Amino acid sequence: MFAPTCSTFLPDRLAEGPLPDGLAAELRALTVNTTTGSVKTEKRHNVENPWDGSILGWVGIGTESDVNYAFQRGREVQKTWRETSFDQRKRILTCFHDLVLNKRDLLLDIIQLETGKDRTSAFDEVMDVANNARYYANSAEKLMRPARRAAGIPLLGKAREYRSPKGVVGQIAPWNYPLTLGISDALAAIAAGNTVVAKPDSDTPFCSLIGLQLLKDAGLPDDVIQIVTGEGRVVGSAIADTCDYLMFTGSTKTGERLGEQVGRRLVGFSAELGGKNPMIITGDADARRAASCAVNACFSNSGQLCVSIERIYVVRDIYDEFVGAFTAEVNRMKLGAGFDWSVNMGSLVSQQQLATVESFVAEAREKGACILAGGRARPDLGPCFYEPTVLEGVSDDMRLKREEVFGPVVYVEKVDNVDDALTRANDTDYGLNASVVGPSDTAWSIARRVEAGAVNINDGYAAAWSTVDAPLGGVKESGMSRRHGAEGLLKYTESHTIVEMRGMPVRGPRFLSRKLYAAIMGRLLGVGQKLRFLK
């Protein structure tokens, strides 16, 4: 038996600079016993701060044998963890929730240092992890409680559905939301009684590691969650080859490959993939409120999120007013590095990502698109900064029209009416997130016609994302399965149906002729339907 504790070794605040040596070393030690081989061979990956390119620290580069060892430990520990009471799991997750909030300044610092994002965007991650911890702490037992089901022959049959954890869940997380996507999905998995082997992105490992440390401080036993750092083609592939279920967040291309890989073993797979997310602004919307909504929807986290709005369709009645208000707000945005809450947008995560964004905008400009705001890299601020950018006149022959940029770039289009906007919004291979801005009655009538896993009304993405009681995920090429809500936990479980027959078997007593039995059952089933006796 173990008791959760709310003590922690972590300092209250980081200095404005790289991770202190002591903290970086303690976080590295959390990369499982699996990284011992990597550390001994001194194979390591340096983690850089995107603001200025300085080195924050390093982690070991894991191998396939490291992953295999982690799964071996995970399977052993899972035998005990699955028997841990829901009350104990709840205490751990509740204590973790409190620690996340108490240590939020430290978490914000590390998120920003690893990703270069602004502080408000970093705070979104802290709140998400806390919300998920609280939700699954309070919901796991209810969601996994045995459920009564209607037996094939009512009164004579007793049916129950039970839920059990799948085993060891594999998790592969991206760099754009390293605390949220490194920890939140794992919370649902362990709440259901699974253990987890996780691979964070190589450039943002410390967020996952500090999240694991806080879970251990909250009482989580060793090896219930293990983290293996390293390259995706080695560590990620080995996880996909070994796990009992895989949770992946990232590009559609990689998701397709991983889905095929786990599918060969008939293993379950959940994926949140790419998006080219639309916003529809109705003709009776308040143009200035719509502009404010669009700024957050397009440029939070420097546009580096799967649910970010990348195209806006505005009914012509308010198009000019909206564009004027929107570009004015974008031009007022404050870019910068550091922990100042007044900064509206930070940097991109890497120079590679900067080059990708630049290529989209350059091609659109060359082919005739008009830049209404932004459109430039800002090396004066740091190596990875790019201005929030708005374009008009984007045509079908431009990559920007249909491909995901994953950066602070959006285009606006004038449409004749809402039906026109819906046609254009749904004309995509993606279907992750969407937004409708306008009066409530109008917006609700539109939202159900948008082909996306989530639709936000008078908000860009945060409304749906923060509603952890409802499932969230994509349709079309934007993914499969869901995170959040009941499905976000039950996907990590297997259902077991147990049915008992009392008095006689389903095919009736042996002394009754089959013909007479069929006649009797046919009549009973008919009566049951009329009496609404059967479900």
Short mmCIF file of C-alpha atoms in Angstrom, two decimals:
data_model
loop_
_atom_site.label_atom_id
_atom_site.label_comp_id
_atom_site.label_asym_id
_atom_site.label_seq_id
_atom_site.Cartn_x
_atom_site.Cartn_y
_atom_site.Cartn_z
CA MET A 1 0.00 0.00 0.00
CA PHE A 2 1.23 3.48 -0.69
CA ALA A 3 0.03 6.90 0.41
CA PRO A 4 -0.07 9.94 -1.87
CA THR A 5 1.97 12.90 -0.80
CA CYS A 6 1.90 16.49 -1.97
CA SER A 7 5.58 17.14 -1.33
CA THR A 8 7.86 18.03 -4.23
CA PHE A 9 11.56 18.62 -4.76
CA LEU A 10 11.00 21.34 -7.35
CA PRO A 11 11.96 24.98 -6.83
CA ASP A 12 9.18 27.55 -6.71
CA ARG A 13 10.40 29.49 -9.73
CA LEU A 14 12.95 29.21 -12.47
CA ALA A 15 15.29 32.01 -13.31
CA GLU A 16 14.74 33.59 -16.70
CA GLY A 17 17.14 31.31 -18.49
CA PRO A 18 18.03 27.67 -19.16
CA LEU A 19 16.99 24.94 -16.74
CA PRO A 20 19.21 24.85 -13.65
CA ASP A 21 21.69 21.95 -13.83
CA GLY A 22 20.18 20.23 -10.82
CA LEU A 23 16.64 20.33 -12.19
CA ALA A 24 17.70 19.21 -15.65
CA ALA A 25 19.58 16.26 -14.13
CA GLU A 26 16.64 15.20 -11.98
CA LEU A 27 14.30 15.40 -14.95
CA ARG A 28 16.71 13.33 -17.06
CA ALA A 29 16.69 10.67 -14.36
CA LEU A 30 12.99 10.23 -14.97
CA THR A 31 13.53 8.96 -18.53
CA VAL A 32 13.02 5.52 -17.03
CA ASN A 33 15.49 2.89 -16.16
CA THR A 34 15.26 2.36 -19.91
CA THR A 35 17.64 5.19 -20.69
CA THR A 36 20.47 3.76 -18.63
CA GLY A 37 21.89 2.16 -21.76
CA SER A 38 21.67 5.45 -23.62
CA VAL A 39 23.35 7.39 -20.86
CA LYS A 40 26.17 4.87 -20.56
CA THR A 41 26.93 5.20 -24.26
CA GLU A 42 26.64 8.98 -23.87
CA LYS A 43 24.19 9.25 -26.74
CA ARG A 44 22.23 12.35 -26.03
CA HIS A 45 19.98 14.93 -27.60
CA ASN A 46 20.34 18.61 -26.74
CA VAL A 47 17.12 20.51 -26.05
CA GLU A 48 17.18 24.11 -27.28
CA ASN A 49 15.25 27.21 -26.31
CA PRO A 50 13.58 28.53 -29.51
CA TRP A 51 13.78 32.12 -28.30
CA ASP A 52 17.55 32.32 -28.67
CA GLY A 53 18.87 28.87 -29.53
CA SER A 54 20.50 28.34 -26.11
CA ILE A 55 20.80 24.79 -24.74
CA LEU A 56 18.34 23.99 -21.94
CA GLY A 57 19.74 20.56 -21.21
CA TRP A 58 19.84 17.10 -22.74
CA VAL A 59 18.14 13.73 -22.61
CA GLY A 60 19.30 10.27 -23.59
CA ILE A 61 18.50 8.81 -27.00
CA GLY A 62 16.54 5.64 -26.36
CA THR A 63 16.81 2.39 -28.29
CA GLU A 64 14.47 -0.46 -29.19
CA SER A 65 15.84 -2.47 -26.27
CA ASP A 66 15.03 0.44 -23.96
CA VAL A 67 11.41 0.34 -25.14
CA ASN A 68 11.22 -3.43 -24.72
CA TYR A 69 12.51 -3.15 -21.17
CA ALA A 70 9.96 -0.43 -20.39
CA PHE A 71 7.12 -2.64 -21.62
CA GLN A 72 8.44 -5.55 -19.59
CA ARG A 73 8.37 -3.39 -16.46
CA GLY A 74 4.99 -1.92 -17.44
CA ARG A 75 3.39 -5.35 -17.77
CA GLU A 76 4.67 -6.43 -14.38
CA VAL A 77 3.51 -3.26 -12.64
CA GLN A 78 0.14 -3.32 -14.38
CA LYS A 79 -0.79 -6.55 -12.61
CA THR A 80 -0.72 -4.65 -9.33
CA TRP A 81 -1.92 -1.26 -10.59
CA ARG A 82 -5.10 -2.67 -12.12
CA GLU A 83 -6.05 -3.98 -8.66
CA THR A 84 -5.50 -0.60 -7.01
CA SER A 85 -8.80 0.77 -5.74
CA PHE A 86 -10.57 3.59 -7.52
CA ASP A 87 -10.42 5.58 -4.29
CA GLN A 88 -6.63 5.35 -4.31
CA ARG A 89 -6.41 6.30 -7.99
CA LYS A 90 -8.71 9.24 -7.28
CA ARG A 91 -6.51 10.43 -4.40
CA ILE A 92 -3.43 10.35 -6.62
CA LEU A 93 -5.07 12.24 -9.50
CA THR A 94 -6.62 14.77 -7.14
CA CYS A 95 -3.28 15.42 -5.44
CA PHE A 96 -1.66 15.73 -8.88
CA HIS A 97 -4.36 18.26 -9.86
CA ASP A 98 -3.45 20.36 -6.82
CA LEU A 99 0.28 20.11 -7.49
CA VAL A 100 -0.17 21.25 -11.10
CA LEU A 101 -2.00 24.35 -9.95
CA ASN A 102 0.40 25.03 -7.08
CA LYS A 103 3.43 24.68 -9.38
CA ARG A 104 1.90 26.48 -12.32
CA ASP A 105 4.60 29.17 -12.54
CA LEU A 106 7.31 26.54 -12.78
CA LEU A 107 5.32 24.61 -15.38
CA LEU A 108 4.70 27.78 -17.38
CA ASP A 109 8.41 28.54 -17.40
CA ILE A 110 9.38 25.10 -18.66
CA ILE A 111 6.65 25.05 -21.31
CA GLN A 112 7.79 28.42 -22.61
CA LEU A 113 11.49 27.59 -22.50
CA GLU A 114 10.93 24.39 -24.52
CA THR A 115 8.43 25.70 -27.07
CA GLY A 116 8.95 29.47 -27.29
CA LYS A 117 5.21 30.11 -26.90
CA ASP A 118 3.67 33.06 -25.08
CA ARG A 119 2.66 32.72 -21.44
CA THR A 120 -1.11 32.75 -22.01
CA SER A 121 -0.79 29.85 -24.45
CA ALA A 122 1.36 28.03 -21.91
CA PHE A 123 -1.32 28.57 -19.27
CA ASP A 124 -3.82 26.81 -21.55
CA GLU A 125 -1.74 23.67 -21.09
CA VAL A 126 -1.64 23.91 -17.31
CA MET A 127 -5.40 24.33 -17.12
CA ASP A 128 -5.99 21.44 -19.52
CA VAL A 129 -3.91 19.02 -17.47
CA ALA A 130 -5.64 20.10 -14.25
CA ASN A 131 -9.10 19.78 -15.85
CA ASN A 132 -8.35 16.28 -17.14
CA ALA A 133 -6.93 15.15 -13.82
CA ARG A 134 -10.00 16.35 -11.95
CA TYR A 135 -12.46 14.94 -14.49
CA TYR A 136 -11.01 11.43 -14.61
CA ALA A 137 -10.38 11.38 -10.86
CA ASN A 138 -14.09 11.93 -10.34
CA SER A 139 -15.39 9.89 -13.30
CA ALA A 140 -13.27 6.77 -13.69
CA GLU A 141 -15.09 4.57 -11.20
CA LYS A 142 -18.51 5.49 -12.58
CA LEU A 143 -17.42 4.95 -16.18
CA MET A 144 -16.01 1.49 -15.40
CA ARG A 145 -18.82 0.36 -13.12
CA PRO A 146 -20.47 -2.90 -14.30
CA ALA A 147 -23.53 -2.08 -16.38
CA ARG A 148 -26.81 -3.96 -16.58
CA ARG A 149 -27.83 -4.96 -20.09
CA ALA A 150 -31.10 -6.35 -21.40
CA ALA A 151 -30.76 -10.11 -21.89
CA GLY A 152 -31.96 -11.81 -25.05
CA ILE A 153 -34.80 -13.41 -23.09
CA PRO A 154 -35.89 -10.96 -20.39
CA LEU A 155 -36.71 -12.33 -16.93
CA LEU A 156 -34.93 -15.59 -17.72
CA GLY A 157 -31.62 -13.94 -18.56
CA LYS A 158 -29.27 -11.72 -16.52
CA ALA A 159 -26.68 -9.71 -18.49
CA ARG A 160 -23.80 -7.55 -17.28
CA GLU A 161 -21.08 -5.63 -19.12
CA TYR A 162 -17.73 -5.29 -17.37
CA ARG A 163 -14.73 -3.15 -18.27
CA SER A 164 -11.09 -4.03 -17.80
CA PRO A 165 -7.89 -2.18 -18.75
CA LYS A 166 -6.16 -3.14 -21.98
CA GLY A 167 -2.71 -3.48 -20.41
CA VAL A 168 0.20 -1.25 -21.40
CA VAL A 169 -0.78 1.77 -23.47
CA GLY A 170 1.71 3.33 -25.87
CA GLN A 171 1.65 7.09 -26.28
CA ILE A 172 3.45 9.25 -28.85
CA ALA A 173 3.13 12.99 -28.27
CA PRO A 174 4.11 16.02 -30.41
CA TRP A 175 6.04 19.18 -29.58
CA ASN A 176 3.32 21.82 -29.86
CA TYR A 177 1.53 21.13 -26.57
CA PRO A 178 4.14 19.09 -24.71
CA LEU A 179 2.55 19.17 -21.24
CA THR A 180 -1.06 18.73 -22.37
CA LEU A 181 -0.40 16.02 -24.94
CA GLY A 182 2.39 14.44 -22.94
CA ILE A 183 0.32 13.96 -19.78
CA SER A 184 -3.44 14.43 -20.21
CA ASP A 185 -4.04 11.35 -22.39
CA ALA A 186 -1.99 9.25 -19.98
CA LEU A 187 -4.23 10.32 -17.08
CA ALA A 188 -7.27 8.64 -18.60
CA ALA A 189 -5.24 5.51 -19.33
CA ILE A 190 -3.94 5.09 -15.79
CA ALA A 191 -7.32 6.00 -14.27
CA ALA A 192 -8.69 2.96 -16.14
CA GLY A 193 -5.99 0.71 -14.66
CA ASN A 194 -3.46 0.66 -17.50
CA THR A 195 0.23 1.45 -17.36
CA VAL A 196 1.81 3.70 -19.99
CA VAL A 197 5.01 3.83 -22.01
CA ALA A 198 5.31 7.28 -23.59
CA LYS A 199 7.57 9.01 -26.07
CA PRO A 200 7.58 12.82 -26.00
CA ASP A 201 8.94 14.78 -28.93
CA SER A 202 12.71 14.93 -28.80
CA ASP A 203 12.70 18.75 -28.69
CA THR A 204 10.21 19.07 -25.81
CA PRO A 205 10.87 16.22 -23.33
CA PHE A 206 11.11 18.20 -20.10
CA CYS A 207 7.38 19.00 -19.94
CA SER A 208 6.51 15.30 -19.93
CA LEU A 209 9.25 14.60 -17.42
CA ILE A 210 8.16 17.26 -14.96
CA GLY A 211 4.56 16.09 -15.34
CA LEU A 212 5.71 12.58 -14.42
CA GLN A 213 7.62 13.92 -11.44
CA LEU A 214 4.52 15.65 -10.14
CA LEU A 215 2.53 12.44 -10.56
CA LYS A 216 5.17 10.57 -8.56
CA ASP A 217 5.03 13.29 -5.91
CA ALA A 218 1.27 12.73 -5.82
CA GLY A 219 1.80 9.05 -5.03
CA LEU A 220 1.89 7.33 -8.42
CA PRO A 221 3.91 4.10 -8.07
CA ASP A 222 7.12 3.65 -10.01
CA ASP A 223 6.77 2.52 -13.63
CA VAL A 224 3.01 3.07 -13.93
CA ILE A 225 4.07 5.73 -16.45
CA GLN A 226 7.47 5.40 -18.11
CA ILE A 227 9.02 7.84 -20.55
CA VAL A 228 11.48 6.84 -23.23
CA THR A 229 13.11 9.73 -25.06
CA GLY A 230 14.52 9.27 -28.53
CA GLU A 231 13.81 9.32 -32.25
CA GLY A 232 10.37 8.59 -33.60
CA ARG A 233 11.54 6.09 -36.19
CA VAL A 234 13.22 4.05 -33.43
CA VAL A 235 11.41 4.64 -30.13
CA GLY A 236 8.01 5.51 -31.61
CA SER A 237 8.09 2.54 -33.97
CA ALA A 238 9.08 0.16 -31.17
CA ILE A 239 6.21 1.45 -29.02
CA ALA A 240 3.76 0.86 -31.86
CA ASP A 241 5.13 -2.68 -32.29
CA THR A 242 4.72 -3.57 -28.60
CA CYS A 243 1.80 -1.68 -27.04
CA ASP A 244 -1.69 -3.03 -26.27
CA TYR A 245 -3.22 0.24 -27.51
CA LEU A 246 -1.67 3.29 -29.16
CA MET A 247 -2.51 6.97 -28.60
CA PHE A 248 -0.93 9.27 -31.18
CA THR A 249 -1.17 12.98 -31.84
CA GLY A 250 0.57 14.40 -34.89
CA SER A 251 0.50 14.60 -38.65
CA THR A 252 -1.94 12.68 -40.82
CA LYS A 253 0.90 11.09 -42.77
CA THR A 254 2.56 9.69 -39.65
CA GLY A 255 -0.81 8.69 -38.22
CA GLU A 256 -1.60 6.64 -41.31
CA ARG A 257 1.71 4.80 -41.04
CA LEU A 258 1.29 4.08 -37.33
CA GLY A 259 -2.32 2.99 -37.81
CA GLU A 260 -1.20 0.47 -40.40
CA GLN A 261 1.58 -0.69 -38.10
CA VAL A 262 -0.63 -1.40 -35.08
CA GLY A 263 -3.43 -2.67 -37.30
CA ARG A 264 -1.27 -5.60 -38.41
CA ARG A 265 -1.42 -6.78 -34.80
CA LEU A 266 -5.16 -5.98 -34.46
CA VAL A 267 -4.31 -3.44 -31.76
CA GLY A 268 -6.58 -0.46 -31.06
CA PHE A 269 -5.52 3.01 -32.18
CA SER A 270 -6.58 6.55 -31.33
CA ALA A 271 -5.25 9.46 -33.35
CA GLU A 272 -5.73 13.19 -33.48
CA LEU A 273 -4.23 14.28 -36.77
CA GLY A 274 -4.06 17.34 -39.01
CA GLY A 275 -6.67 19.99 -39.72
CA LYS A 276 -7.44 22.84 -42.09
CA ASN A 277 -9.99 24.36 -39.79
CA PRO A 278 -12.62 26.86 -41.01
CA MET A 279 -14.38 29.76 -39.32
CA ILE A 280 -17.74 30.96 -40.67
CA ILE A 281 -18.81 34.52 -39.84
CA THR A 282 -22.47 35.17 -40.49
CA GLY A 283 -23.92 38.31 -42.05
CA ASP A 284 -25.62 39.27 -38.77
CA ALA A 285 -22.49 38.82 -36.61
CA ASP A 286 -20.88 41.67 -34.69
CA ALA A 287 -17.81 42.34 -36.84
CA ARG A 288 -15.61 43.64 -34.04
CA ARG A 289 -16.42 40.76 -31.69
CA ALA A 290 -15.80 38.37 -34.56
CA ALA A 291 -12.39 39.97 -35.17
CA SER A 292 -11.38 39.52 -31.53
CA CYS A 293 -12.51 35.90 -31.62
CA ALA A 294 -10.55 35.29 -34.82
CA VAL A 295 -7.29 36.62 -33.38
CA ASN A 296 -7.36 34.04 -30.58
CA ALA A 297 -8.56 31.31 -32.92
CA CYS A 298 -5.77 31.83 -35.46
CA PHE A 299 -2.74 32.96 -33.49
CA SER A 300 -2.82 31.25 -30.09
CA ASN A 301 0.36 29.21 -29.68
CA SER A 302 1.65 30.98 -32.81
CA GLY A 303 -0.88 29.01 -34.84
CA GLN A 304 0.91 25.76 -33.99
CA LEU A 305 -2.06 23.66 -33.00
CA CYS A 306 -4.11 21.09 -34.86
CA VAL A 307 -7.35 22.92 -34.04
CA SER A 308 -6.17 26.39 -35.10
CA ILE A 309 -8.33 28.31 -37.58
CA GLU A 310 -6.54 28.65 -40.94
CA ARG A 311 -9.37 29.90 -43.20
CA ILE A 312 -12.19 32.36 -42.56
CA TYR A 313 -15.36 32.70 -44.64
CA VAL A 314 -17.21 35.98 -44.12
CA VAL A 315 -20.64 36.80 -45.54
CA ARG A 316 -20.22 39.81 -47.81
CA ASP A 317 -22.58 42.03 -45.76
CA ILE A 318 -19.90 42.51 -43.09
CA TYR A 319 -16.76 41.45 -44.95
CA ASP A 320 -15.11 44.85 -45.23
CA GLU A 321 -15.92 45.79 -41.65
CA PHE A 322 -14.61 42.49 -40.33
CA VAL A 323 -11.39 42.57 -42.35
CA GLY A 324 -10.67 46.12 -41.21
CA ALA A 325 -11.22 45.26 -37.55
CA PHE A 326 -9.34 41.96 -37.82
CA THR A 327 -6.22 43.33 -39.47
CA ALA A 328 -6.16 46.24 -37.02
CA GLU A 329 -6.15 43.81 -34.09
CA VAL A 330 -3.48 41.64 -35.70
CA ASN A 331 -1.24 44.66 -36.29
CA ARG A 332 -1.57 45.57 -32.61
CA MET A 333 -0.39 42.16 -31.40
CA LYS A 334 2.80 42.18 -29.34
CA LEU A 335 5.42 39.62 -30.35
CA GLY A 336 8.27 38.71 -28.09
CA ALA A 337 10.23 36.30 -25.93
CA GLY A 338 10.11 35.94 -22.18
CA PHE A 339 7.68 35.38 -19.32
CA ASP A 340 5.76 38.65 -19.64
CA TRP A 341 1.98 38.12 -19.70
CA SER A 342 1.59 41.13 -22.00
CA VAL A 343 3.19 39.28 -24.95
CA ASN A 344 0.43 38.15 -27.34
CA MET A 345 2.45 35.70 -29.42
CA GLY A 346 5.78 33.96 -28.99
CA SER A 347 8.05 32.31 -31.50
CA LEU A 348 7.69 29.22 -33.63
CA VAL A 349 9.25 26.10 -32.19
CA SER A 350 12.17 25.80 -34.61
CA GLN A 351 13.84 27.23 -37.67
CA GLN A 352 12.52 24.26 -39.62
CA GLN A 353 8.97 25.28 -38.73
CA LEU A 354 9.78 28.88 -39.63
CA ALA A 355 10.98 27.75 -43.06
CA THR A 356 7.73 25.83 -43.61
CA VAL A 357 5.61 28.90 -42.79
CA GLU A 358 7.75 31.14 -44.98
CA SER A 359 7.37 28.76 -47.92
CA PHE A 360 3.56 28.80 -47.74
CA VAL A 361 3.39 32.59 -47.63
CA ALA A 362 6.05 33.12 -50.32
CA GLU A 363 4.28 30.81 -52.76
CA ALA A 364 0.90 32.46 -52.14
CA ARG A 365 2.41 35.91 -52.66
CA GLU A 366 4.14 34.87 -55.88
CA LYS A 367 0.87 33.52 -57.26
CA GLY A 368 -1.06 36.69 -56.53
CA ALA A 369 -2.39 36.53 -52.97
CA CYS A 370 -2.54 39.84 -51.10
CA ILE A 371 -0.99 40.11 -47.65
CA LEU A 372 -3.24 42.22 -45.42
CA ALA A 373 -1.13 41.92 -42.27
CA GLY A 374 2.22 40.43 -41.27
CA GLY A 375 4.02 38.24 -43.76
CA ARG A 376 7.58 38.56 -42.48
CA ALA A 377 10.07 36.69 -40.32
CA ARG A 378 11.36 38.71 -37.37
CA PRO A 379 15.02 37.83 -36.77
CA ASP A 380 15.32 40.99 -34.71
CA LEU A 381 13.25 39.25 -32.03
CA GLY A 382 14.87 35.82 -32.28
CA PRO A 383 15.73 33.05 -34.74
CA CYS A 384 12.21 31.54 -35.00
CA PHE A 385 9.82 34.51 -34.91
CA TYR A 386 7.24 35.14 -37.65
CA GLU A 387 4.56 37.78 -37.72
CA PRO A 388 0.87 36.86 -37.45
CA THR A 389 -0.21 36.91 -41.08
CA VAL A 390 -3.52 37.49 -42.87
CA LEU A 391 -3.96 36.94 -46.62
CA GLU A 392 -6.71 37.59 -49.14
CA GLY A 393 -7.15 36.28 -52.67
CA VAL A 394 -5.89 32.76 -52.04
CA SER A 395 -6.62 30.64 -55.12
CA ASP A 396 -6.99 26.92 -55.71
CA ASP A 397 -3.48 26.54 -57.16
CA MET A 398 -1.82 27.64 -53.91
CA ARG A 399 -0.76 25.12 -51.24
CA LEU A 400 -2.14 27.48 -48.62
CA LYS A 401 -5.65 26.85 -49.92
CA ARG A 402 -5.92 23.25 -48.77
CA GLU A 403 -2.78 22.21 -46.88
CA GLU A 404 -2.22 22.71 -43.17
CA VAL A 405 0.36 25.41 -42.45
CA PHE A 406 0.65 24.84 -38.69
CA GLY A 407 1.76 28.40 -38.13
CA PRO A 408 0.41 31.96 -37.65
CA VAL A 409 -1.12 32.23 -41.13
CA VAL A 410 -4.81 32.55 -42.10
CA TYR A 411 -6.66 33.59 -45.24
CA VAL A 412 -10.04 35.31 -45.51
CA GLU A 413 -12.67 34.84 -48.23
CA LYS A 414 -15.84 36.76 -49.03
CA VAL A 415 -18.92 34.56 -49.53
CA ASP A 416 -22.43 35.35 -50.73
CA ASN A 417 -24.29 33.61 -47.92
CA VAL A 418 -24.06 30.96 -45.21
CA ASP A 419 -24.78 28.09 -47.61
CA ASP A 420 -21.83 29.21 -49.72
CA ALA A 421 -19.66 29.36 -46.60
CA LEU A 422 -20.71 25.84 -45.57
CA THR A 423 -19.92 24.42 -48.98
CA ARG A 424 -16.42 25.87 -48.86
CA ALA A 425 -15.88 24.96 -45.20
CA ASN A 426 -16.75 21.31 -45.86
CA ASP A 427 -14.71 21.10 -49.07
CA THR A 428 -11.65 19.57 -47.40
CA ASP A 429 -10.06 16.23 -46.63
CA TYR A 430 -9.89 17.26 -42.97
CA GLY A 431 -12.54 17.55 -40.28
CA LEU A 432 -11.03 18.28 -36.89
CA ASN A 433 -12.32 21.63 -35.67
CA ALA A 434 -14.49 24.51 -36.86
CA SER A 435 -15.95 27.77 -35.63
CA VAL A 436 -19.18 29.64 -36.28
CA VAL A 437 -19.44 33.28 -35.23
CA GLY A 438 -22.84 34.96 -35.09
CA PRO A 439 -26.04 35.27 -33.04
CA SER A 440 -26.85 32.11 -31.11
CA ASP A 441 -29.90 30.92 -33.08
CA THR A 442 -28.16 31.47 -36.40
CA ALA A 443 -24.90 29.85 -35.29
CA TRP A 444 -26.55 26.73 -33.84
CA SER A 445 -28.48 26.15 -37.06
CA ILE A 446 -25.17 26.22 -38.98
CA ALA A 447 -23.01 24.24 -36.56
CA ARG A 448 -24.71 20.87 -37.09
CA ARG A 449 -24.07 21.13 -40.84
CA VAL A 450 -20.30 21.55 -40.48
CA GLU A 451 -18.32 18.36 -41.10
CA ALA A 452 -15.96 18.45 -38.14
CA GLY A 453 -15.49 16.57 -34.90
CA ALA A 454 -15.95 19.77 -32.89
CA VAL A 455 -17.67 23.05 -33.70
CA ASN A 456 -17.25 26.11 -31.48
CA ILE A 457 -19.82 28.89 -31.45
CA ASN A 458 -18.40 32.37 -30.89
CA ASP A 459 -15.05 30.83 -29.99
CA GLY A 460 -12.22 29.44 -32.07
CA TYR A 461 -11.29 26.16 -30.40
CA ALA A 462 -10.96 26.58 -26.63
CA ALA A 463 -14.65 26.11 -25.86
CA ALA A 464 -14.72 22.56 -27.22
CA TRP A 465 -11.20 21.73 -26.05
CA SER A 466 -11.91 22.73 -22.45
CA THR A 467 -15.18 20.79 -22.29
CA VAL A 468 -13.51 17.63 -21.03
CA ASP A 469 -16.86 15.91 -20.38
CA ALA A 470 -17.50 15.74 -24.16
CA PRO A 471 -15.52 13.64 -26.67
CA LEU A 472 -13.11 15.46 -28.96
CA GLY A 473 -11.54 14.24 -32.17
CA GLY A 474 -11.57 14.37 -35.93
CA VAL A 475 -13.44 12.97 -38.91
CA LYS A 476 -12.15 12.31 -42.44
CA GLU A 477 -8.33 12.51 -42.42
CA SER A 478 -8.22 14.33 -39.08
CA GLY A 479 -8.17 11.19 -36.99
CA MET A 480 -10.09 8.40 -35.37
CA SER A 481 -11.49 7.67 -31.92
CA ARG A 482 -11.72 10.46 -29.34
CA ARG A 483 -10.03 11.96 -26.32
CA HIS A 484 -11.96 13.51 -23.41
CA GLY A 485 -15.31 12.40 -22.05
CA ALA A 486 -16.34 8.80 -21.43
CA GLU A 487 -14.82 7.65 -24.73
CA GLY A 488 -11.48 9.18 -23.76
CA LEU A 489 -11.23 6.61 -20.96
CA LEU A 490 -13.26 3.67 -22.27
CA LYS A 491 -11.10 3.41 -25.40
CA TYR A 492 -8.35 2.17 -23.06
CA THR A 493 -10.55 -0.69 -21.84
CA GLU A 494 -11.94 -3.99 -23.08
CA SER A 495 -15.62 -4.80 -22.60
CA HIS A 496 -16.60 -8.21 -21.24
CA THR A 497 -20.18 -9.39 -21.49
CA ILE A 498 -21.42 -12.05 -19.05
CA VAL A 499 -24.92 -13.51 -19.43
CA GLU A 500 -26.61 -16.03 -17.19
CA MET A 501 -29.72 -18.02 -18.19
CA ARG A 502 -32.03 -19.10 -15.41
CA GLY A 503 -34.65 -21.82 -15.71
CA MET A 504 -33.98 -22.89 -19.28
CA PRO A 505 -31.46 -22.36 -22.09
CA VAL A 506 -32.06 -19.88 -24.91
CA ARG A 507 -33.21 -22.70 -27.20
CA GLY A 508 -35.81 -23.83 -24.69
CA PRO A 509 -36.27 -26.99 -22.62
CA ARG A 510 -35.37 -30.34 -24.15
CA PHE A 511 -38.86 -31.75 -23.73
CA LEU A 512 -40.40 -29.05 -25.99
CA SER A 513 -40.42 -29.64 -29.75
CA ARG A 514 -38.36 -27.16 -31.74
CA LYS A 515 -41.37 -26.22 -33.86
CA LEU A 516 -43.56 -25.49 -30.84
CA TYR A 517 -40.71 -23.57 -29.17
CA ALA A 518 -40.24 -21.39 -32.24
CA ALA A 519 -43.97 -20.61 -32.31
CA ILE A 520 -44.04 -19.72 -28.60
CA MET A 521 -40.91 -17.53 -28.81
CA GLY A 522 -42.18 -15.76 -31.91
CA ARG A 523 -45.38 -14.86 -30.08
CA LEU A 524 -43.52 -13.76 -26.94
CA LEU A 525 -41.15 -11.56 -28.90
CA GLY A 526 -44.07 -9.94 -30.67
CA VAL A 527 -45.83 -9.27 -27.36
CA GLY A 528 -42.61 -7.93 -25.89
CA GLN A 529 -42.27 -5.43 -28.73
CA LYS A 530 -45.81 -4.18 -28.26
CA LEU A 531 -45.28 -3.84 -24.52
CA ARG A 532 -41.87 -2.25 -25.07
CA PHE A 533 -40.63 -5.13 -23.03
CA LEU A 534 -37.41 -5.53 -25.01
CA LYS A 535 -34.79 -2.95 -25.84
#
